[in-house]
Short mmCIF file of C-alpha atoms in Angstrom, two decimals:
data_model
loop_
_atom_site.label_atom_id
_atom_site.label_comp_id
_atom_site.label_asym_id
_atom_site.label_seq_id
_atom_site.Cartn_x
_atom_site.Cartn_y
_atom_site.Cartn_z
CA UNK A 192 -4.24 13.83 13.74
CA UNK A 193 -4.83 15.58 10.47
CA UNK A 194 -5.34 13.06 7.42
CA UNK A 195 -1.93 12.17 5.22
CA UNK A 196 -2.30 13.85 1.70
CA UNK A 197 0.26 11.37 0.06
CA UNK A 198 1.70 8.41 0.85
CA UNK A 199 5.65 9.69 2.11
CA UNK A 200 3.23 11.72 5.26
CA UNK A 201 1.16 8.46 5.78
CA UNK A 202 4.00 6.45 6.64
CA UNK A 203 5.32 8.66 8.95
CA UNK A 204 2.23 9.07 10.65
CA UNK A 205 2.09 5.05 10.79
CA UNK A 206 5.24 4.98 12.15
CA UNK A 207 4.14 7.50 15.19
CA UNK A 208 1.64 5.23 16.03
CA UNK A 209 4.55 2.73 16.05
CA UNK A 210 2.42 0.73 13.53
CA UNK A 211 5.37 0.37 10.29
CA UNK A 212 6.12 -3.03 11.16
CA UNK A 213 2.46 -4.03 11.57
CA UNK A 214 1.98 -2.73 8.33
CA UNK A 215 4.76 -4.02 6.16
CA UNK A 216 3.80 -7.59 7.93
CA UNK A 217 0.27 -6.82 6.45
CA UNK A 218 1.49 -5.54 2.85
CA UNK A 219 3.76 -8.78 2.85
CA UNK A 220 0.53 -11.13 4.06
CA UNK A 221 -1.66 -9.73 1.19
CA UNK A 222 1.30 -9.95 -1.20
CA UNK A 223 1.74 -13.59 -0.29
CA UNK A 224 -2.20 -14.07 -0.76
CA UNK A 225 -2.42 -12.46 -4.21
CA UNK A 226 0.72 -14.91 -5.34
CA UNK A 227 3.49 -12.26 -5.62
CA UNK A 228 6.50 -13.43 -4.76
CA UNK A 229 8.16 -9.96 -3.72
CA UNK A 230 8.21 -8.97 0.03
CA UNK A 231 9.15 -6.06 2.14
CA UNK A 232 11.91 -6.77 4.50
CA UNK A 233 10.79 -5.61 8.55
CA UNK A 234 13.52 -3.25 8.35
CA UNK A 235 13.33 -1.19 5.59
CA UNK A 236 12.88 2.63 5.73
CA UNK A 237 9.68 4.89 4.77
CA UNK A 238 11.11 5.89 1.90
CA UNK A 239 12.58 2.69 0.81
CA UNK A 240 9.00 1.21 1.26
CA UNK A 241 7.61 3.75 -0.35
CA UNK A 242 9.89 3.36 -3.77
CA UNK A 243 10.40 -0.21 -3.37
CA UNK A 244 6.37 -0.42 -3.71
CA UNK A 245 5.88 1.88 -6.88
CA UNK A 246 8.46 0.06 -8.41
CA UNK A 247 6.62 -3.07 -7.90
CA UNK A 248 3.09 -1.30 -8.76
CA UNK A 249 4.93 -0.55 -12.18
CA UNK A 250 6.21 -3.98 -12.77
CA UNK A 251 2.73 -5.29 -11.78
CA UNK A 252 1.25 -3.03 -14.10
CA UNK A 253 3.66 -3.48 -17.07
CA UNK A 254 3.98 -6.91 -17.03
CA UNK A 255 1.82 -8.78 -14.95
CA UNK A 256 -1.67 -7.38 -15.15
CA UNK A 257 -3.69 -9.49 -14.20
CA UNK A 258 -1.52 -10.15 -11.11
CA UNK A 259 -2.13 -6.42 -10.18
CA UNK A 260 -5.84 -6.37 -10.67
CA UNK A 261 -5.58 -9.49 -7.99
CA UNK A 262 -3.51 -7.41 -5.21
CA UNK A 263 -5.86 -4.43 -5.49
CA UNK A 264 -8.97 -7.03 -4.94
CA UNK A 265 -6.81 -8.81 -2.22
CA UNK A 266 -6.02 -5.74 0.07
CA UNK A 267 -9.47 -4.42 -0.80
CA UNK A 268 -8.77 -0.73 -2.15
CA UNK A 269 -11.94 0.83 -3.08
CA UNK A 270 -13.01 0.64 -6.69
CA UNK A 271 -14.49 4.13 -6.34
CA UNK A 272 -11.32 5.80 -5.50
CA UNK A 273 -9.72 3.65 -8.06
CA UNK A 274 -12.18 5.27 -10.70
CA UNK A 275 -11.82 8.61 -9.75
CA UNK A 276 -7.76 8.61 -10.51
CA UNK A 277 -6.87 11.67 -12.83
CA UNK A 278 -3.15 11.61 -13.41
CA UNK A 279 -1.48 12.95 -16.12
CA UNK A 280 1.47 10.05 -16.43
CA UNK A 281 1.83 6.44 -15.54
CA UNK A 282 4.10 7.88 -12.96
CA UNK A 283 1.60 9.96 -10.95
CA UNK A 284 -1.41 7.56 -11.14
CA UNK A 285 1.09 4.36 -9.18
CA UNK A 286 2.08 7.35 -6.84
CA UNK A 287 -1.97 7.70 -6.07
CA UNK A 288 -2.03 3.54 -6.18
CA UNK A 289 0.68 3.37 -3.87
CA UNK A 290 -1.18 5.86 -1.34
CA UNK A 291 -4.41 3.87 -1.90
CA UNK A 292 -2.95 0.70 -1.02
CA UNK A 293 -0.61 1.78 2.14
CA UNK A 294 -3.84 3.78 3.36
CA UNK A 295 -5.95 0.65 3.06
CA UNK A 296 -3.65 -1.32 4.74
CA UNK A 297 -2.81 1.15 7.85
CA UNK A 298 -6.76 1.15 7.95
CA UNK A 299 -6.26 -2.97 8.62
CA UNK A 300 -3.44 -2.81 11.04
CA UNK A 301 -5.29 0.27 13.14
CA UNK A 302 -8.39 -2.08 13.54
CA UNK A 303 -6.30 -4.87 14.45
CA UNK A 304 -4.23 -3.30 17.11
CA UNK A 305 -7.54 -1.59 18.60
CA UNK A 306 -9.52 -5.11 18.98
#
């Protein structure tokens, strides 16, 4: 399987390997463990994940700092990818966060579910 170049082709890919819920039950552990509130429900869609998550990624950003800066350190996405974000609005660098973070978290689930 060739690697996902954005975030909309990595959740489809997770959901071939019949991995989504897996996932969203990981997103929603790590969300839990970095005190935000927010959740993903088990049956919403790619795309609803997908927006649903930017949204919060702004929010988190916005408002809530610190609270962001947590999540990223809770779900472990690498500082060095982190660093080497180049976007030209607010807009594209959460659509690079959001990739980070669902590609991190597939990585957790994939380990999981080969152990």
């Amino acid at each position: 399987m060739l690697p996902a170049k954005n975030s909309i082709e990595l959740l489809h890919q997770i959901n071939s390997e019949k991995l989504f819920i897996k996932l969203i039950e990981q997103l929603n552990k790590d969300l839990q463990l970095a005190n935000i509130t927010e959740s993903f429900n088990l049956t919403v869609s790619i795309l609803e994940l997908k927006k649903g998550l930017s949204e919060l990624l702004l929010k988190l950003i916005s408002h809530k700092y610190d609270d962001y800066l947590n999540l990223l350190y809770r779900i472990d996405v690498p500082e060095k990818e982190l660093a080497t974000i180049k976007a030209a609005s607010l807009d594209d660098s959460i659509e690079i966060i959001c990739f980070l973070i669902l590609k991190r978290e597939f990585q957790k689930v994939w380990f999981k579910n080969r152990i």
